[in-house]
Coordinates of N, CA and C in Angstrom, one line a residue:
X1 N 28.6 -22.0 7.0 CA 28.4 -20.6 6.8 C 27.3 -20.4 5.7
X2 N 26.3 -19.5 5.8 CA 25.6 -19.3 4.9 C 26.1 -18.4 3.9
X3 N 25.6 -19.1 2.7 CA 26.3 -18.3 1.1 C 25.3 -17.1 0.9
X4 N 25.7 -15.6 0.7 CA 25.0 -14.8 0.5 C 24.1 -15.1 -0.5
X5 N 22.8 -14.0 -0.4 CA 21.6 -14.4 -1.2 C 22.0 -13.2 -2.8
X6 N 21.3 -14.0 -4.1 CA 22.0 -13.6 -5.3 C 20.6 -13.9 -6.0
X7 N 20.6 -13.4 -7.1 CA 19.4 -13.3 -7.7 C 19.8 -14.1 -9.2
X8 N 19.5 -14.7 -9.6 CA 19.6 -15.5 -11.0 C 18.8 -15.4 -11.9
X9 N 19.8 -14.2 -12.7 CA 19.3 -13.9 -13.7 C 18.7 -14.6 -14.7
X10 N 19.4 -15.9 -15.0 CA 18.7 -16.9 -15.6 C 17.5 -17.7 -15.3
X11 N 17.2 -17.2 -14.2 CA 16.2 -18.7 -13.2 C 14.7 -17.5 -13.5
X12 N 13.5 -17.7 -13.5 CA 12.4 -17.1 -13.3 C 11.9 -16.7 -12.2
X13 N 12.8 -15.7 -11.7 CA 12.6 -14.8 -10.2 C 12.0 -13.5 -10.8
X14 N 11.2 -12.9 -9.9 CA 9.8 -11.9 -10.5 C 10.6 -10.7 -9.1
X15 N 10.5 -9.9 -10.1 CA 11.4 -8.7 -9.0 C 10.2 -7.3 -9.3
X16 N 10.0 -6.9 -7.7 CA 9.0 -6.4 -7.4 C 9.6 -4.9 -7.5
X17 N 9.5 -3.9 -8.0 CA 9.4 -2.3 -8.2 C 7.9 -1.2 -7.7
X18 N 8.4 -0.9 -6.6 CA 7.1 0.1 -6.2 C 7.4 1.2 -6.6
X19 N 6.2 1.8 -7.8 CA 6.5 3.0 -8.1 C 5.4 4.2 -7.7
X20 N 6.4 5.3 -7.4 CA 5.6 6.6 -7.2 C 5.5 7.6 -8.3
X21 N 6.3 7.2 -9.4 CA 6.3 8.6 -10.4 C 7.6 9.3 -9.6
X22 N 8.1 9.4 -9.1 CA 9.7 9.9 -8.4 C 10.6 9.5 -9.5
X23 N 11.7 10.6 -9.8 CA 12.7 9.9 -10.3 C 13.3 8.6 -9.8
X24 N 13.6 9.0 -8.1 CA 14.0 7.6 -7.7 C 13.4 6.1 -8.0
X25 N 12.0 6.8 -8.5 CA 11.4 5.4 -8.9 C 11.9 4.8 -10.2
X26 N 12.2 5.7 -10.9 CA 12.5 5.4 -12.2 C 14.0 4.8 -12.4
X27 N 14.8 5.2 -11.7 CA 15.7 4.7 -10.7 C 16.1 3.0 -10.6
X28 N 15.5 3.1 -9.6 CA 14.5 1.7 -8.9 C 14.2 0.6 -10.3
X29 N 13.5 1.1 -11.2 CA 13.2 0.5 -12.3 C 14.4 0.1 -13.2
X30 N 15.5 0.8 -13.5 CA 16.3 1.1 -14.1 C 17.1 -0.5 -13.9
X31 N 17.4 -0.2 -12.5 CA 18.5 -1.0 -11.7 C 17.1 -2.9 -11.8
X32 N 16.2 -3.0 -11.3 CA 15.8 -3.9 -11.3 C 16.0 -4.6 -13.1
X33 N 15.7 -3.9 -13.8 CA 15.6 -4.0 -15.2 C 16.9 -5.2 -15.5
X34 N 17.8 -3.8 -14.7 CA 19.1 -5.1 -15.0 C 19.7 -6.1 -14.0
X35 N 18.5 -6.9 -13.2 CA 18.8 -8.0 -12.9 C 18.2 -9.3 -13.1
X36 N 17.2 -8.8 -14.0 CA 15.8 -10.1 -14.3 C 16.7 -10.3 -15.9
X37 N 16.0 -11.9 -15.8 CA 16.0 -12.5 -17.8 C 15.4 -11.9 -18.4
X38 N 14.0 -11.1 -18.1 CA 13.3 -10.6 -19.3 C 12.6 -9.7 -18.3
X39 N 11.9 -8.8 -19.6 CA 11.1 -8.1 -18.4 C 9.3 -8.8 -18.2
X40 N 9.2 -10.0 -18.5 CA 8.2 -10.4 -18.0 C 8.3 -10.9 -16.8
X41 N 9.6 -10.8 -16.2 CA 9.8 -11.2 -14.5 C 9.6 -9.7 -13.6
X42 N 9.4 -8.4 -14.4 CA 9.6 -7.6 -13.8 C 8.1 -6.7 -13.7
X43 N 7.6 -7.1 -12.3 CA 6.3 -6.4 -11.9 C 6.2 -5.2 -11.4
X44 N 5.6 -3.9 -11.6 CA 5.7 -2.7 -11.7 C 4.3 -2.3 -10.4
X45 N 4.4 -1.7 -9.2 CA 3.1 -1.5 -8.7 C 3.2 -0.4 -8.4
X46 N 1.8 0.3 -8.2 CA 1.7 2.0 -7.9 C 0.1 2.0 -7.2
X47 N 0.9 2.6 -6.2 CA -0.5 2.1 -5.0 C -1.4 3.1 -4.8
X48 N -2.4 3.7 -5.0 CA -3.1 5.2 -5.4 C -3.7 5.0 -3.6
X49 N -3.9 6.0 -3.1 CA -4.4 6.4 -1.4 C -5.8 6.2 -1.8
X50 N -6.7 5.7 -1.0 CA -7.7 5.4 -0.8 C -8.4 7.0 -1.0
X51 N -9.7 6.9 -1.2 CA -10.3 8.1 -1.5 C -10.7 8.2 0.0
X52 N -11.0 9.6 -0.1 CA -12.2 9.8 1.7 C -13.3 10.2 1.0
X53 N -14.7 10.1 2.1 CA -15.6 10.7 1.3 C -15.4 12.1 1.2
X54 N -15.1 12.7 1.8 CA -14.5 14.7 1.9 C -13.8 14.7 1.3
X55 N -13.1 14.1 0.3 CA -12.0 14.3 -0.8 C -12.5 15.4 -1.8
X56 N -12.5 16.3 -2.3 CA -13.3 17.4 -3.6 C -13.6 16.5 -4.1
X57 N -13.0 15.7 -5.3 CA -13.6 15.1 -6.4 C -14.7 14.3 -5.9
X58 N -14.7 13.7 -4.8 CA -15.5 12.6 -4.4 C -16.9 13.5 -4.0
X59 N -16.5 14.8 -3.4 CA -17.8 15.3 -2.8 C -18.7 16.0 -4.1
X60 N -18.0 16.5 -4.8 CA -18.6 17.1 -6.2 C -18.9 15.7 -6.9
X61 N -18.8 14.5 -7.3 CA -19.7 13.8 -7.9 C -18.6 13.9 -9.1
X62 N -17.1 14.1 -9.0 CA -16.1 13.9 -10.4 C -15.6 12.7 -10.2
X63 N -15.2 12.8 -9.4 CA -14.4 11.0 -8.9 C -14.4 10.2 -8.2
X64 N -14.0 9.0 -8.8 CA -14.1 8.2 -8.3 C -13.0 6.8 -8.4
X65 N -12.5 5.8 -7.3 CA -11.6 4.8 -7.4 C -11.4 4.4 -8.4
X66 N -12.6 4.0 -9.2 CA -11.7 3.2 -10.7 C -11.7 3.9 -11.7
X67 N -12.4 5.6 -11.4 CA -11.5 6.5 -12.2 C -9.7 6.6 -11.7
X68 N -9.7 6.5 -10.6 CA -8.4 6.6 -10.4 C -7.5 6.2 -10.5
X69 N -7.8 4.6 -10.7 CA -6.8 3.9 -11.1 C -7.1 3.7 -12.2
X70 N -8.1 3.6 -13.0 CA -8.0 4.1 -14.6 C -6.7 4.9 -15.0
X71 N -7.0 6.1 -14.3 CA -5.4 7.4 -14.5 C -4.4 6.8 -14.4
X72 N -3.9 5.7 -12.9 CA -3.3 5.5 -12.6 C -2.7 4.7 -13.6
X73 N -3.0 3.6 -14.4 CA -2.5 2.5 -15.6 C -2.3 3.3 -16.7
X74 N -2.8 4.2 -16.4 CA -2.3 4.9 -17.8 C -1.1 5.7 -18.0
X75 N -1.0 6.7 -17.0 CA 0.2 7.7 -16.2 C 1.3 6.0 -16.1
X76 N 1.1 5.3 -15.3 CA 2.1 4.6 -15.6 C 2.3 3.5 -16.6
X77 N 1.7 3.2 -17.7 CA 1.9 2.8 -18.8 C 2.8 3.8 -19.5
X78 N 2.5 5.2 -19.7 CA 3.3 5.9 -20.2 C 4.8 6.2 -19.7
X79 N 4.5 6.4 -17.9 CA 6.0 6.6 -17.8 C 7.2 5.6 -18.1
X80 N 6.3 4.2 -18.0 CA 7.2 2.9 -18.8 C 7.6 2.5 -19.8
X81 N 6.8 3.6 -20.6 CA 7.3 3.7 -21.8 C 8.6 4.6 -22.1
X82 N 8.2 5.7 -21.2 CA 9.3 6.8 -21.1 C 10.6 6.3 -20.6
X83 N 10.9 5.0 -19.5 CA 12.0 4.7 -19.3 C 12.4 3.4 -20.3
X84 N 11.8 3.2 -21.5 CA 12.3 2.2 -22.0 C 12.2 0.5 -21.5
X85 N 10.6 0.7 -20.9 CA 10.4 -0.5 -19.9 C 8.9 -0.5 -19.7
X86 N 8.3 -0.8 -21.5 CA 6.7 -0.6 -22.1 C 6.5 -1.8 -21.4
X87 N 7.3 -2.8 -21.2 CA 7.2 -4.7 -21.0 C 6.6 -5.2 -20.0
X88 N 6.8 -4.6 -18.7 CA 6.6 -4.8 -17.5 C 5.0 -5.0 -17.3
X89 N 4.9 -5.7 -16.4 CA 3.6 -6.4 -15.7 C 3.0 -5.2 -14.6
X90 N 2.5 -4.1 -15.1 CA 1.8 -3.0 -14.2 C 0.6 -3.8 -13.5
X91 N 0.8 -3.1 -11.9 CA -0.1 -3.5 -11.2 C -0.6 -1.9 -10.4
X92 N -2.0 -1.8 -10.3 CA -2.2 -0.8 -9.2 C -3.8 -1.3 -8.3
X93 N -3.0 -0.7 -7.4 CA -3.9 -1.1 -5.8 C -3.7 0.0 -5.1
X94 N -5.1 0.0 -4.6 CA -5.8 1.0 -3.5 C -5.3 0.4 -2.2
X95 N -4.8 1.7 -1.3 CA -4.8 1.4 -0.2 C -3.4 2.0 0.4
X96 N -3.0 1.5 1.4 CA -1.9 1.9 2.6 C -0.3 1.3 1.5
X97 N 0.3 2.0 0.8 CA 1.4 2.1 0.7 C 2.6 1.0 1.0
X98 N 3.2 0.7 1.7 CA 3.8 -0.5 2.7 C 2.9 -1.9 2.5
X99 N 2.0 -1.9 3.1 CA 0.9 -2.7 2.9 C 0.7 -3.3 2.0
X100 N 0.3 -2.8 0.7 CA 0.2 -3.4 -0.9 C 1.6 -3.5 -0.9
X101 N 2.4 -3.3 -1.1 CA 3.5 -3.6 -1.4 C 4.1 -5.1 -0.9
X102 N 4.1 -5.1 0.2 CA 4.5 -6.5 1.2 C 3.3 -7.5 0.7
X103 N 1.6 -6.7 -0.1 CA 0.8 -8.5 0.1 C 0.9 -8.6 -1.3
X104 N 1.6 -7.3 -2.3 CA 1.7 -7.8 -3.9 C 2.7 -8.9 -3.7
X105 N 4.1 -8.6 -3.3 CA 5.0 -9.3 -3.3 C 4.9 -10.7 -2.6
X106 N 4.1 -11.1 -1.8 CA 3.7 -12.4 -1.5 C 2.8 -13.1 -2.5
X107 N 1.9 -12.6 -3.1 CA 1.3 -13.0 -4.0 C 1.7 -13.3 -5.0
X108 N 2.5 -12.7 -5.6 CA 2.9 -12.7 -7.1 C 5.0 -13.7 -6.8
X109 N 5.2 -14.5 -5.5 CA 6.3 -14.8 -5.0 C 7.8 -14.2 -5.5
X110 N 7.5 -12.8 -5.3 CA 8.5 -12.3 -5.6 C 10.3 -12.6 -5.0
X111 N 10.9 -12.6 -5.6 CA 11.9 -13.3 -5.5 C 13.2 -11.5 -4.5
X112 N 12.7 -10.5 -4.8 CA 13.3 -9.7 -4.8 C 12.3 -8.5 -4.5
X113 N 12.3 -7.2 -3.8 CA 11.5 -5.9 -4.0 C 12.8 -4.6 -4.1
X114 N 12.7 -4.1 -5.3 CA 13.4 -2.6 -5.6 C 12.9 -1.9 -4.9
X115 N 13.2 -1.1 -3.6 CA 13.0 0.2 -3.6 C 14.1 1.3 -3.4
X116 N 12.9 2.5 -3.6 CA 14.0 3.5 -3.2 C 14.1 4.0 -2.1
X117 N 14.9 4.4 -1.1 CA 15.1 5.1 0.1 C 13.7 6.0 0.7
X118 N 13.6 6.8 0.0 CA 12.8 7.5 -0.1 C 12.4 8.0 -1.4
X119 N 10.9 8.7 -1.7 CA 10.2 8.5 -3.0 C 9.5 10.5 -3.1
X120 N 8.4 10.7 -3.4 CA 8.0 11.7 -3.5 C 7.5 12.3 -1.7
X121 N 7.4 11.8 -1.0 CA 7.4 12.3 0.0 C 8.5 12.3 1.1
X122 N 10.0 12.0 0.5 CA 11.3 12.3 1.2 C 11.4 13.1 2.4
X123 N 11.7 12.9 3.1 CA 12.0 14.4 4.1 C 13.5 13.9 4.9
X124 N 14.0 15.1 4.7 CA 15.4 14.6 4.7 C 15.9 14.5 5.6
X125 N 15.3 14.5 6.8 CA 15.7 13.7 8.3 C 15.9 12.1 8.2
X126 N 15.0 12.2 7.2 CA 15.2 10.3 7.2 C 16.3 9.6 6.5
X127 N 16.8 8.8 6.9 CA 17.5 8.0 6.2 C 17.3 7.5 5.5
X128 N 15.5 6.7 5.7 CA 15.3 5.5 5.1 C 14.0 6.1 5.2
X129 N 12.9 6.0 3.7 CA 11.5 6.5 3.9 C 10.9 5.3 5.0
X130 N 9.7 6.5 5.5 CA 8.9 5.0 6.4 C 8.3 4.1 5.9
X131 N 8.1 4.2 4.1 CA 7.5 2.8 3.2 C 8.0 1.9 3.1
X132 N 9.6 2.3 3.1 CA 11.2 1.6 2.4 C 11.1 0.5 3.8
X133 N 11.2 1.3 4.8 CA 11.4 0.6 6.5 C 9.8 -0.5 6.9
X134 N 8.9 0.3 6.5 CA 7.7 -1.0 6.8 C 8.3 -2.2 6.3
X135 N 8.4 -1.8 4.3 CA 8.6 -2.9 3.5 C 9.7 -3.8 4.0
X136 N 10.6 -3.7 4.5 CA 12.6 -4.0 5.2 C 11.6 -4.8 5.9
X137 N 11.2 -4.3 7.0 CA 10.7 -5.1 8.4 C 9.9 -6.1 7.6
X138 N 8.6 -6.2 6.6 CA 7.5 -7.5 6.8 C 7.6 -7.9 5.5
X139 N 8.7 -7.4 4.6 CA 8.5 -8.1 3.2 C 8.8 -9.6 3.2
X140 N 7.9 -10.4 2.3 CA 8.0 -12.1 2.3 C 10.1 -12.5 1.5
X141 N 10.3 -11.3 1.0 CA 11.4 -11.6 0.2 C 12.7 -10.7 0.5
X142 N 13.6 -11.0 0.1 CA 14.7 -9.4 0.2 C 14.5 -8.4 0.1
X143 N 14.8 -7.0 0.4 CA 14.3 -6.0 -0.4 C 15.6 -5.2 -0.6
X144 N 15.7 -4.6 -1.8 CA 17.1 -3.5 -2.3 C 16.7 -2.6 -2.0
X145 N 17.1 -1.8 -0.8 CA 16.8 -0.2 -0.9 C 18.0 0.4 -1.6
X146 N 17.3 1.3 -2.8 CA 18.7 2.3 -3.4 C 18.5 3.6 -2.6
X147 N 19.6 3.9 -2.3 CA 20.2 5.2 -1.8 C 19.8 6.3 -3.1
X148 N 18.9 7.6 -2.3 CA 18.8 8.7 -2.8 C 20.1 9.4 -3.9
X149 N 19.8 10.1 -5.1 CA 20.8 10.5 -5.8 C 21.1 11.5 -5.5
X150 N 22.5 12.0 -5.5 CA 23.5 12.9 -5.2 C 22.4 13.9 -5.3
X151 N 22.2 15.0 -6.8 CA 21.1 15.3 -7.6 C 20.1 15.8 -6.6
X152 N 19.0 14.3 -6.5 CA 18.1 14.1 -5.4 C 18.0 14.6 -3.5
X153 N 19.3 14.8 -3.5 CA 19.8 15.2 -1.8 C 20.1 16.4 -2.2
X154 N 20.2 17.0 -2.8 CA 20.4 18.3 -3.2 C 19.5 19.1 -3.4
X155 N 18.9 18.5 -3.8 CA 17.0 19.4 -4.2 C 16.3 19.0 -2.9
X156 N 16.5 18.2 -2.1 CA 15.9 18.2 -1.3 C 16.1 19.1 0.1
X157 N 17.8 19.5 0.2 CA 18.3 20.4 1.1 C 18.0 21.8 0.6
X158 N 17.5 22.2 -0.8 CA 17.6 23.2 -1.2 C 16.0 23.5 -1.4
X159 N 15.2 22.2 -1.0 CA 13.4 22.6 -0.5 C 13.2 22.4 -1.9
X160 N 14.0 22.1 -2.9 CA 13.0 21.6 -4.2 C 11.6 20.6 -4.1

């Protein structure tokens, strides 16, 4: 019989956290926090959407990608700080959502991925966001999806 899979806290397993700025991400962070030995095992990523060239900023000549992910390290440098979790190994990457997420976690041999159910684009027919569900289906490693907060399902039936 196979022995369920467990994470050791003691051992140097790197647990993967996709963050959106969502409480539930914060969440997500919360809970991974307390399964790693340190938080140098705990990698933080936030995947900014590719620009188009028709984007405003892009067409006006204000922005640009590594302005954005400039913002992007920084916005989450700070919210890391805000949850008490300055420590973490921030990563941000352009691109498809799902995607970076499944090739960060291959790369960096993640032992584990935190997510949450659904994130800033929730819609509450779903059970499971379609990021949460890409990641389930192709991630190299386990993945924790946390369930939406009581809180969180409430604001979202009430269109918050």
């Amino acid at each position: 019989m196979n022995q369920p899979w467990t994470l050791d806290g003691q051992k140097q397993q790197i647990v993967l956290v996709p963050f959106d700025f969502s409480d539930a991400s914060v969440d997500a962070l919360t809970t991974a926090r307390s399964l790693i030995a340190g938080p140098e095992y705990l990698y933080v990523l936030h995947v900014v959407p590719p620009l188009s060239s028709t984007s405003p900023g892009v067409m006006l000549g204000e922005t640009d990608e590594k302005q954005m992910v400039q913002h992007a390290d920084e916005a989450l440098a700070r919210a890391l700080s805000a949850a008490g979790i300055g420590e973490a190994r921030r990563r941000i990457h352009v691109g498809d959502p799902a995607a970076e997420i499944i090739d960060v976690a291959r790369e960096i041999d993640a032992a584990l991925v935190v997510i949450p159910s659904r994130g800033k684009t929730g819609l509450r027919r779903w059970m499971i966001g379609s990021v949460a569900e890409r990641v389930v289906r192709r991630a190299p490693c386990p993945v924790l999806v946390l369930p939406i907060s009581a809180e969180d399902e409430e604001d979202e039936l009430e269109g918050a």
